[in-house]
Coordinates of C-alpha atoms and ligand atoms in Angstrom, one line a residue:
M27 CA 49.9 66.1 -27.8
S28 CA 51.5 63.6 -26.0
E29 CA 50.9 60.3 -27.0
S30 CA 48.1 58.4 -25.2
F31 CA 48.2 54.5 -24.1
D32 CA 46.1 52.1 -23.1
V33 CA 48.1 50.3 -20.6
I34 CA 51.3 52.0 -18.9
V35 CA 52.9 49.9 -16.4
I36 CA 56.0 52.0 -14.5
G37 CA 58.9 49.4 -14.5
A38 CA 60.8 47.1 -16.4
G39 CA 61.2 44.6 -14.2
P40 CA 59.9 40.5 -14.9
G41 CA 56.3 42.0 -13.7
G42 CA 56.3 44.6 -15.8
Y43 CA 58.1 43.8 -18.7
V44 CA 55.9 40.8 -18.6
C45 CA 52.9 42.4 -18.0
A46 CA 53.5 44.8 -21.0
I47 CA 54.5 41.9 -23.8
R48 CA 51.1 40.6 -23.1
A49 CA 48.8 43.4 -22.9
A50 CA 50.1 44.1 -26.4
Q51 CA 50.3 40.6 -27.7
L52 CA 46.1 41.3 -26.4
G53 CA 46.1 44.6 -29.0
L54 CA 46.2 46.8 -26.4
K55 CA 48.9 50.1 -27.2
V56 CA 51.0 49.8 -24.1
A57 CA 54.2 52.2 -22.9
C58 CA 56.2 50.9 -20.0
V59 CA 58.4 52.9 -18.3
E60 CA 62.2 52.4 -17.0
K61 CA 64.3 54.8 -15.3
R62 CA 67.5 52.4 -15.3
E63 CA 70.0 52.4 -18.5
T64 CA 68.5 48.5 -19.5
L65 CA 65.2 47.0 -19.4
G66 CA 64.7 43.5 -17.2
G67 CA 64.4 45.7 -13.6
T68 CA 66.1 44.3 -9.9
C69 CA 66.5 40.4 -12.3
L70 CA 68.0 41.0 -14.9
N71 CA 70.6 43.7 -14.2
V72 CA 71.3 42.8 -10.4
G73 CA 69.6 39.8 -9.4
C74 CA 68.7 36.8 -10.5
I75 CA 70.8 36.7 -14.0
P76 CA 74.0 37.9 -12.8
S77 CA 73.7 36.0 -9.5
K78 CA 73.8 33.1 -11.6
A79 CA 76.2 33.7 -14.0
L80 CA 78.6 33.9 -10.4
L81 CA 77.5 30.6 -9.0
Q82 CA 78.1 28.5 -13.0
S83 CA 81.2 30.8 -12.9
S84 CA 82.2 29.9 -9.0
E85 CA 81.1 26.4 -9.1
N86 CA 83.1 25.3 -12.3
F87 CA 86.1 26.5 -10.5
E88 CA 85.2 24.6 -7.7
E89 CA 84.2 21.3 -9.1
T90 CA 88.3 22.0 -11.5
K91 CA 90.0 22.5 -8.5
H92 CA 88.7 19.8 -5.5
H93 CA 86.2 17.2 -7.8
F94 CA 87.7 16.9 -11.0
A95 CA 90.6 14.4 -9.6
D96 CA 87.1 12.1 -8.0
H97 CA 86.8 11.8 -11.8
G98 CA 90.5 10.9 -12.7
I99 CA 91.0 14.0 -14.2
L100 CA 94.0 15.3 -13.0
V101 CA 94.4 19.6 -13.3
D102 CA 97.7 21.7 -12.4
G103 CA 97.9 24.6 -11.9
V104 CA 94.2 25.5 -11.7
K105 CA 93.9 30.1 -11.4
L106 CA 91.1 32.5 -11.0
D107 CA 91.0 35.0 -13.9
L108 CA 87.8 36.9 -11.9
A109 CA 88.4 39.8 -14.0
R110 CA 87.2 37.5 -17.2
M111 CA 84.2 36.4 -15.0
Q112 CA 82.8 39.3 -13.9
A113 CA 82.9 40.7 -17.7
R114 CA 81.4 37.1 -18.8
K115 CA 78.5 37.6 -16.0
G116 CA 78.4 41.0 -17.6
E117 CA 77.8 39.7 -21.5
V118 CA 75.4 37.3 -20.3
V119 CA 73.6 40.4 -18.5
G120 CA 73.8 42.0 -21.6
A121 CA 72.2 39.5 -23.4
N122 CA 69.4 39.3 -21.4
V123 CA 68.6 42.7 -21.3
K124 CA 68.7 43.5 -24.7
G125 CA 66.8 40.3 -25.7
V126 CA 63.5 42.2 -23.5
E127 CA 64.4 45.2 -25.7
F128 CA 64.3 43.4 -29.1
L129 CA 61.0 42.0 -27.5
F130 CA 59.3 45.2 -27.2
K131 CA 60.5 46.4 -30.3
K132 CA 58.7 43.1 -31.8
N133 CA 55.5 43.4 -29.7
K134 CA 55.6 47.1 -30.4
V135 CA 56.0 48.3 -26.9
T136 CA 56.9 51.4 -26.3
W137 CA 59.7 52.1 -23.7
L138 CA 59.5 55.6 -22.1
K139 CA 63.0 56.2 -20.4
G140 CA 62.9 57.9 -17.5
A141 CA 61.6 58.2 -13.6
G142 CA 57.1 57.7 -14.1
K143 CA 55.2 59.6 -11.6
I144 CA 51.7 59.1 -10.7
V145 CA 50.2 62.9 -11.5
A146 CA 46.7 61.9 -11.3
P147 CA 44.5 58.8 -12.1
G148 CA 45.0 58.3 -15.9
K149 CA 47.7 60.5 -16.3
V150 CA 51.9 59.6 -15.8
E151 CA 54.5 61.8 -16.1
V152 CA 58.0 60.6 -17.0
A153 CA 61.1 62.9 -18.3
G154 CA 58.6 65.8 -18.0
Q155 CA 56.3 64.8 -20.6
T156 CA 52.1 64.0 -18.7
Y157 CA 51.1 60.6 -21.1
D158 CA 47.6 59.7 -20.5
T159 CA 46.6 56.1 -20.7
K160 CA 43.6 54.4 -20.0
N161 CA 45.0 51.7 -16.9
I162 CA 48.2 51.9 -14.8
V163 CA 50.4 49.2 -13.4
I164 CA 52.4 49.8 -10.7
A165 CA 55.9 47.1 -11.0
T166 CA 58.2 49.1 -9.5
G167 CA 60.0 46.4 -7.4
S168 CA 62.3 46.5 -4.2
E169 CA 65.4 47.4 -2.9
S170 CA 67.1 45.5 0.2
M171 CA 66.5 46.0 3.2
P172 CA 68.7 48.6 5.7
L173 CA 70.0 47.6 9.2
K174 CA 70.4 50.9 11.7
G175 CA 74.5 51.6 12.7
V176 CA 75.4 49.1 9.1
E177 CA 76.1 51.3 6.4
V178 CA 76.4 49.8 3.2
D179 CA 79.0 51.8 0.9
E180 CA 78.1 49.0 -1.9
K181 CA 83.0 48.6 -0.6
Q182 CA 83.6 47.0 2.2
I183 CA 79.5 47.0 3.2
V184 CA 77.3 45.6 -0.2
T185 CA 73.7 44.7 -0.4
S186 CA 73.7 41.9 -3.1
T187 CA 74.2 44.4 -5.5
G188 CA 77.6 45.3 -4.6
A189 CA 78.8 41.4 -3.5
L190 CA 78.3 40.8 -7.8
E191 CA 80.6 43.2 -8.5
L192 CA 83.7 42.7 -5.9
E193 CA 86.4 43.2 -7.9
K194 CA 88.9 41.0 -5.5
V195 CA 87.9 38.0 -3.5
P196 CA 87.4 38.8 -0.1
G197 CA 89.8 37.2 2.8
H198 CA 86.6 37.0 5.5
I199 CA 83.4 37.8 4.4
V200 CA 80.5 38.4 6.8
V201 CA 76.8 37.7 5.7
I202 CA 74.3 39.6 7.8
G203 CA 71.1 37.0 7.1
G204 CA 71.1 33.2 6.5
G205 CA 68.0 34.1 3.6
V206 CA 68.8 33.3 -0.4
I207 CA 70.7 35.8 -0.9
G208 CA 73.0 35.2 1.8
L209 CA 73.6 31.7 0.9
E210 CA 74.0 31.8 -3.1
L211 CA 76.5 34.7 -2.7
G212 CA 78.2 33.6 0.4
S213 CA 78.2 30.2 -2.0
V214 CA 80.1 32.6 -4.8
W215 CA 82.4 33.7 -2.8
R216 CA 83.6 30.7 -0.6
R217 CA 84.1 28.7 -3.7
L218 CA 86.0 31.6 -4.8
G219 CA 88.5 31.4 -1.4
A220 CA 86.6 33.9 0.7
E221 CA 86.1 32.7 4.4
V222 CA 82.3 33.0 4.9
T223 CA 80.8 33.3 7.8
V224 CA 76.8 33.9 8.4
V225 CA 75.0 35.6 11.3
E226 CA 71.8 34.6 11.2
F227 CA 68.4 36.4 13.7
L228 CA 66.9 32.9 13.7
D229 CA 67.2 29.4 14.6
R230 CA 67.9 28.2 11.5
I231 CA 69.1 29.5 7.9
V232 CA 66.1 29.9 5.2
P233 CA 63.5 29.6 7.9
T234 CA 60.2 30.4 5.6
M235 CA 61.3 26.7 4.4
D236 CA 60.7 22.8 5.3
G237 CA 62.4 22.6 8.7
E238 CA 64.1 19.1 8.4
V239 CA 65.4 20.8 4.8
S240 CA 66.8 24.0 6.6
K241 CA 68.4 21.4 8.9
Q242 CA 70.4 19.5 6.7
F243 CA 70.9 22.4 3.8
E244 CA 72.6 24.1 7.2
R245 CA 74.8 20.7 7.8
V246 CA 75.8 21.1 3.8
L247 CA 76.8 23.7 3.4
S248 CA 78.9 23.9 7.0
K249 CA 80.6 20.8 4.9
Q250 CA 81.5 23.0 2.3
G251 CA 83.2 25.3 5.0
V252 CA 80.6 27.8 5.6
K253 CA 80.4 29.4 9.3
F254 CA 77.5 29.7 11.3
K255 CA 75.9 32.5 13.8
L256 CA 72.7 31.3 14.8
K257 CA 70.2 33.2 17.2
S258 CA 72.1 36.2 16.4
K259 CA 71.4 40.1 15.8
V260 CA 74.7 42.3 14.1
T261 CA 74.1 46.0 16.3
G262 CA 77.4 47.8 14.9
A263 CA 79.8 48.0 11.9
V264 CA 82.8 50.2 12.5
K265 CA 84.3 50.5 9.2
A266 CA 88.3 51.7 9.0
A267 CA 91.2 51.0 6.4
D268 CA 91.7 47.1 7.1
G269 CA 88.0 46.6 7.5
V270 CA 84.9 46.3 9.5
T271 CA 84.5 45.5 12.4
L272 CA 80.6 43.9 14.2
T273 CA 79.3 44.1 17.3
V274 CA 77.3 40.9 17.1
E275 CA 75.3 40.2 20.1
P276 CA 73.0 36.4 21.3
A277 CA 69.3 37.8 19.6
A278 CA 67.9 36.8 23.5
G279 CA 70.3 39.2 24.7
G280 CA 73.4 38.4 26.6
A281 CA 77.7 39.3 25.7
A282 CA 78.7 40.9 22.3
E283 CA 81.3 39.6 20.7
E284 CA 83.2 41.6 17.6
I285 CA 83.8 39.9 14.5
K286 CA 86.6 41.3 11.9
A287 CA 85.7 41.6 8.3
D288 CA 86.7 42.2 5.2
V289 CA 83.7 42.8 3.0
V290 CA 80.4 42.6 5.0
L291 CA 76.9 41.6 3.1
L292 CA 73.7 42.8 3.8
A293 CA 71.4 40.5 3.3
I294 CA 68.4 40.9 5.2
G295 CA 65.4 41.1 3.6
R296 CA 63.8 43.4 0.4
R297 CA 61.0 46.2 0.8
A298 CA 58.8 47.4 -1.5
Y299 CA 60.4 50.1 -3.6
T300 CA 57.6 53.6 -4.2
E301 CA 60.2 56.4 -3.8
S302 CA 58.7 59.7 -5.9
L303 CA 56.3 58.0 -7.4
G304 CA 53.6 59.6 -6.6
L305 CA 51.8 57.4 -5.2
E306 CA 50.5 59.8 -1.8
A307 CA 49.0 62.4 -3.9
A308 CA 47.3 59.6 -6.8
G309 CA 45.5 58.3 -3.4
V310 CA 47.1 54.9 -3.7
A311 CA 46.6 52.8 -0.4
V312 CA 50.0 50.7 0.7
D313 CA 50.0 48.8 4.3
E314 CA 52.1 48.3 7.0
R315 CA 54.9 47.2 4.9
G316 CA 54.9 49.9 2.4
R317 CA 54.0 47.0 0.0
V318 CA 50.7 48.2 -2.8
K319 CA 47.9 47.1 -1.8
T320 CA 46.0 45.6 -4.3
D321 CA 42.5 43.3 -4.2
G322 CA 42.3 39.8 -5.6
H323 CA 42.4 41.7 -9.3
F324 CA 45.6 43.5 -8.6
A325 CA 43.5 46.3 -8.4
T326 CA 44.3 49.1 -6.0
N327 CA 42.0 51.6 -4.2
V328 CA 42.0 53.8 -6.9
P329 CA 40.5 52.5 -9.6
G330 CA 42.5 52.7 -13.4
I331 CA 45.6 52.1 -11.0
Y332 CA 46.8 48.4 -10.6
A333 CA 49.8 46.6 -9.0
I334 CA 51.9 43.4 -9.9
G335 CA 55.3 41.9 -8.4
D336 CA 57.5 42.9 -5.4
V337 CA 55.9 45.6 -4.9
I338 CA 52.6 44.3 -3.6
A339 CA 52.3 41.0 -1.2
G340 CA 53.4 37.6 -1.2
P341 CA 57.2 36.3 -2.1
M342 CA 59.4 38.2 -4.5
L343 CA 60.4 36.1 -6.7
A344 CA 60.8 36.9 -10.4
H345 CA 58.2 34.0 -11.6
K346 CA 55.5 35.6 -9.5
A347 CA 55.8 38.7 -10.6
E348 CA 55.5 37.0 -14.4
D349 CA 52.8 35.8 -14.2
E350 CA 51.0 38.0 -12.2
G351 CA 51.8 40.8 -15.2
V352 CA 50.1 38.0 -17.5
A353 CA 47.5 37.4 -15.1
L354 CA 46.7 41.1 -14.8
A355 CA 47.0 42.1 -18.7
E356 CA 44.2 39.2 -19.1
M357 CA 42.3 40.5 -16.8
L358 CA 42.8 44.2 -18.7
V359 CA 40.9 43.0 -21.9
G360 CA 38.0 40.6 -19.7
Q361 CA 40.0 37.5 -19.5
A362 CA 40.3 35.1 -16.8
G363 CA 43.3 35.8 -15.5
H364 CA 44.4 33.5 -12.8
V365 CA 48.0 32.8 -10.2
N366 CA 47.9 29.7 -8.4
Y367 CA 49.7 31.3 -5.0
G368 CA 50.0 27.7 -4.1
V369 CA 51.9 26.9 -6.6
I370 CA 55.1 28.7 -6.4
P371 CA 58.0 26.9 -7.1
S372 CA 60.8 28.3 -4.5
V373 CA 65.4 27.5 -5.8
V374 CA 67.9 28.6 -3.3
Y375 CA 70.5 27.6 -6.7
T376 CA 73.4 26.6 -4.2
W377 CA 75.2 23.1 -4.5
P378 CA 73.5 21.0 -3.2
E379 CA 70.8 23.4 -4.7
V380 CA 67.0 23.7 -2.6
A381 CA 63.4 23.3 -3.7
S382 CA 60.0 23.8 -2.3
V383 CA 56.3 24.5 -3.6
G384 CA 53.3 23.8 -1.7
E385 CA 53.2 23.2 2.2
T386 CA 55.9 22.5 4.6
E387 CA 55.3 20.1 7.3
E388 CA 55.6 22.9 9.7
E389 CA 52.5 24.8 7.7
L390 CA 50.3 21.8 7.9
K391 CA 51.1 20.9 11.3
A392 CA 50.1 24.6 12.0
R393 CA 46.7 23.9 10.6
G394 CA 45.4 21.0 11.1
Q395 CA 45.9 18.9 8.0
E396 CA 46.4 15.2 8.5
Y397 CA 49.6 14.0 5.8
K398 CA 51.8 11.9 4.6
S399 CA 55.3 11.6 4.1
G400 CA 57.9 10.1 2.0
K401 CA 61.4 11.0 1.3
F402 CA 64.1 9.6 -0.8
P403 CA 67.8 9.7 0.1
F404 CA 70.1 11.4 -3.4
T405 CA 72.4 8.6 -2.1
A406 CA 70.3 5.9 -3.3
N407 CA 69.9 8.0 -6.8
G408 CA 72.3 5.5 -9.6
R409 CA 72.6 9.0 -11.3
A410 CA 73.6 10.9 -8.4
R411 CA 76.1 8.3 -7.2
A412 CA 77.4 8.6 -10.9
M413 CA 77.7 12.2 -10.7
G414 CA 79.5 12.5 -7.2
S415 CA 76.7 14.5 -5.9
T416 CA 74.1 12.5 -3.8
D417 CA 74.0 14.5 -0.3
G418 CA 70.4 15.2 -0.1
F419 CA 66.5 14.1 -0.7
V420 CA 63.6 14.3 -1.6
K421 CA 60.2 14.6 1.1
I422 CA 56.8 14.7 -0.8
L423 CA 53.5 15.6 1.9
A424 CA 50.0 14.2 0.3
D425 CA 46.6 14.0 2.0
K426 CA 46.7 11.2 4.3
K427 CA 43.0 10.2 2.8
T428 CA 43.0 11.1 -0.6
D429 CA 47.0 10.7 -1.7
R430 CA 46.7 14.8 -3.0
V431 CA 49.5 16.2 -3.2
L432 CA 50.5 19.5 -0.7
G433 CA 53.8 19.8 -1.0
A434 CA 57.1 18.7 -2.0
H435 CA 60.1 20.0 -0.8
I436 CA 63.7 19.0 -2.3
L437 CA 67.7 19.4 -1.1
G438 CA 69.6 18.0 -3.4
P439 CA 71.5 17.9 -6.9
D440 CA 69.4 20.0 -9.7
A441 CA 66.6 19.6 -7.3
G442 CA 65.3 23.1 -9.5
T443 CA 64.5 21.6 -12.1
L444 CA 63.3 18.6 -10.3
I445 CA 60.4 20.5 -8.7
A446 CA 58.8 21.5 -11.5
E447 CA 57.5 17.7 -11.7
I448 CA 55.0 18.2 -8.2
A449 CA 54.3 22.3 -9.4
V450 CA 52.7 20.7 -12.4
A451 CA 51.1 16.9 -10.3
M452 CA 49.6 20.0 -7.9
E453 CA 47.8 22.0 -10.7
F454 CA 46.2 19.1 -11.8
G455 CA 45.6 18.1 -8.6
A456 CA 47.4 14.8 -8.9
S457 CA 47.6 12.0 -6.0
A458 CA 51.0 10.9 -4.8
E459 CA 50.3 7.2 -6.9
D460 CA 49.7 9.1 -10.1
V461 CA 53.9 10.7 -9.7
A462 CA 54.7 6.6 -8.7
R463 CA 52.4 5.4 -11.4
T464 CA 54.2 7.7 -13.9
C465 CA 56.8 6.6 -15.9
H466 CA 61.0 8.2 -14.9
A467 CA 63.5 8.1 -17.2
H468 CA 66.5 5.6 -15.8
P469 CA 69.2 7.1 -14.7
S470 CA 67.8 9.6 -14.1
L471 CA 67.6 12.5 -10.3
N472 CA 63.8 12.4 -11.3
E473 CA 63.6 9.2 -10.3
A474 CA 64.3 10.5 -6.6
V475 CA 60.7 11.8 -7.0
K476 CA 58.9 9.0 -8.1
E477 CA 60.8 7.3 -5.1
A478 CA 60.1 9.9 -3.0
A479 CA 56.2 9.6 -4.3
L480 CA 56.2 6.0 -3.7
A481 CA 57.5 5.7 -0.6
V482 CA 54.5 8.4 0.7
D483 CA 52.9 4.8 0.2
G484 CA 55.6 3.2 2.3
R485 CA 56.9 0.9 -1.3
A486 CA 59.9 2.7 -2.2
L487 CA 61.7 0.4 -4.1
H488 CA 65.6 1.4 -4.0
I489 CA 65.7 1.7 0.3
Ligands
FAD677 P1 62.2 45.0 -10.7 O1 62.7 43.5 -11.2 O2 62.6 45.2 -9.0 O3 61.8 46.1 -11.4 C1 61.5 47.0 -11.3 C2 62.2 47.7 -12.0 O4 61.2 49.7 -12.2 C3 63.2 48.1 -11.6 O5 63.7 47.8 -13.4 C4 63.5 50.4 -11.6 O6 64.4 51.0 -12.3 C5 61.8 50.6 -11.7 N1 62.0 51.2 -11.4 C6 61.6 51.7 -10.4 N2 60.9 52.4 -9.7 C7 60.0 53.6 -11.1 C8 59.9 54.9 -11.7 N3 59.2 55.4 -10.3 N4 60.3 54.8 -12.9 C9 60.5 53.7 -13.9 N5 60.8 52.9 -13.3 C10 60.7 52.4 -12.3 N6 63.8 35.8 -8.0 C11 63.7 34.5 -8.6 O7 62.6 34.0 -8.9 N7 65.3 33.4 -8.7 C12 66.2 33.8 -8.7 O8 67.2 33.5 -8.6 C13 66.4 35.5 -7.8 N8 67.7 35.7 -7.6 C14 67.2 36.9 -7.0 C15 68.9 37.0 -6.8 C16 69.3 38.7 -6.0 C17 70.5 38.9 -6.4 C18 68.0 39.6 -6.0 C19 68.1 41.4 -5.1 C20 66.9 39.2 -6.3 C21 66.7 37.9 -6.6 N9 65.1 37.7 -6.5 C22 65.3 36.5 -7.8 C23 64.4 38.5 -7.0 C24 63.8 39.2 -7.9 O9 64.8 39.5 -8.8 C25 63.0 39.9 -7.8 O10 61.6 39.0 -7.7 C26 61.9 40.3 -9.4 O11 63.2 40.9 -9.7 C27 60.8 41.3 -9.1 O12 60.2 41.8 -9.9 P2 59.2 43.4 -10.1 O13 59.1 43.1 -11.4 O14 58.2 42.8 -9.5 O15 60.7 44.1 -10.2
NAI678 P1 64.9 36.3 2.7 O1 64.0 36.9 3.9 O2 65.0 35.4 2.0 O3 66.3 36.2 3.8 C1 66.8 37.3 5.1 C2 66.8 36.5 6.2 O4 68.3 37.2 7.3 C3 65.7 35.5 7.1 O5 66.7 34.2 7.4 C4 65.9 36.2 8.1 O6 65.7 35.8 10.1 C5 67.3 37.2 8.5 N1 67.2 38.4 9.6 C6 66.5 39.5 9.5 N2 66.5 40.5 10.4 C7 68.2 40.3 10.7 C8 69.1 40.7 11.4 N3 69.0 41.7 12.1 N4 69.8 40.0 12.0 C9 70.3 38.4 11.4 N5 69.3 37.9 10.5 C10 68.2 38.7 10.2 O7 66.0 37.8 1.9 P2 67.1 38.3 1.2 O8 68.2 36.8 1.3 O9 68.1 39.6 1.3 O10 66.0 38.3 -0.3 C11 65.8 38.8 -0.2 C12 64.3 38.5 -1.6 O11 65.3 38.4 -2.9 C13 64.2 37.7 -1.0 O12 62.8 37.1 -0.5 C14 64.1 36.1 -2.3 O13 62.4 35.8 -2.3 C15 64.5 37.1 -3.4 N6 66.0 36.2 -3.3 C16 65.0 35.4 -4.7 C17 66.2 34.4 -5.1 C18 65.6 33.1 -5.5 O14 64.7 32.7 -6.2 N7 66.6 32.1 -5.9 C19 67.5 34.5 -5.3 C20 67.7 35.8 -4.2 C21 67.4 36.4 -3.4

């Protein structure tokens, strides 16, 4: 007879593996099903971690080649060893996925290897065996969104997965989609020597970010050499031995043009992944975009079946998936698990980085919220000057009447680290005045956050 469990989690990405570990910590008997050879999901294998490894390596290359001389460091004959760079990325990924395997052993989570299928409520089939369980957690993640007329082969026309594996620097890479993946991986290959053109359907890049940030971000990336074709759509791609010819049209209609590329990166978003999971047979409802429908407690319409992470609604971010995993595990043992969706930071790991938390100016205006805005540029921050990284600014938005922080938007060095301060402030319901009156170390980039908080009240000191 097969083993039975309190919880079977399907999918070992950041949502699933964290949920499994937390549930085991809370005393439940847990299994996690994963069909990939290694644990960690999209994030550790083909997402967050390998992309950040290549971003770091390519940034080091660019710094050495173009910016060390500014510091009086002269390096001759800087060369790229792409094979070594890719191998290092593999080592970083390997250490991370092995780490999850270790954590499973430490917490006595059983890894059921293979594809999981829900055969009935309380029954999951893996590799021909059926396991009984009191609860099922769907954490099967997402996959790259396809585009009609642009057929992915992961060699000439790639998704992020292929773009992380290129063995040679393309002459010209055309990125379809000016979102997070396009700009991060576009930056990697530009720094390594490719010409990069980004084709974006809307009139601005990273369209969900604060408008002012997205405009200045585009300027900074353009200065670095990335070319943008906004308000444009790709309507066809023809492959030949020497490259791909794309047909690009204005989004609003009009004359088409042809663009030649050595590699095309398709990055127009991701969609929930539920293939062969048995949702229909189990009667689990999905929404119009194929995402598993859940209530405020991650419960689907079928008792005992829950879902978290990219496969449900909300931002497709690893930390959002993780926090949902923890909250659900706690709810399953009767605790009050909770995710505050108003305070989920979002970071684009280019250089400079872009980071935001809370509402944008556009969102505040749309809901008629009166607000004050405080801004401080990195050109006026001593540490940023010392680093030679003065592009960008910190913007803090606060309630006009109560001064409570409603959002923060940062374009600048280490913005992804700086934003954490505001996330904590928002969790504690802090006012801009609270942030402004907190002592910040000097000289630090964080002083730009303090100054932006002072600027909310019109009293920044260094500008
Ligand atoms: P996933 O990580 O997608 O994991 C789902 C797992 O389920 C997969 O391993 C899959 O094999 C498995 N699975 C699916 N179906 C079955 C089945 N039937 N049986 C068994 N196993 C199954 N987010 C960030 O927050 N920061 C970043 O810097 C970042 N960078 C990214 C870079 C790239 C290139 C990409 C593509 C994504 C990035 N993301 C980033 C997004 C992040 O990877 C996802 O939000 C996150 O992985 C979602 O976690 P998840 O657990 O919901 O799903
Ligand atoms: P995205 O949603 O960030 O960006 C897609 C972009 O493509 C948008 O700007 C959109 O307007 C544009 N677009 C859509 N259809 C188009 C078309 N036909 N032609 C031209 N442009 C079109 O999606 P992306 O970059 O694919 O990333 C997927 C998800 O992965 C994101 O939701 C993100 O949350 C996650 N991710 C997060 C990272 C991070 O946190 N640093 C890094 C990489 C991915």
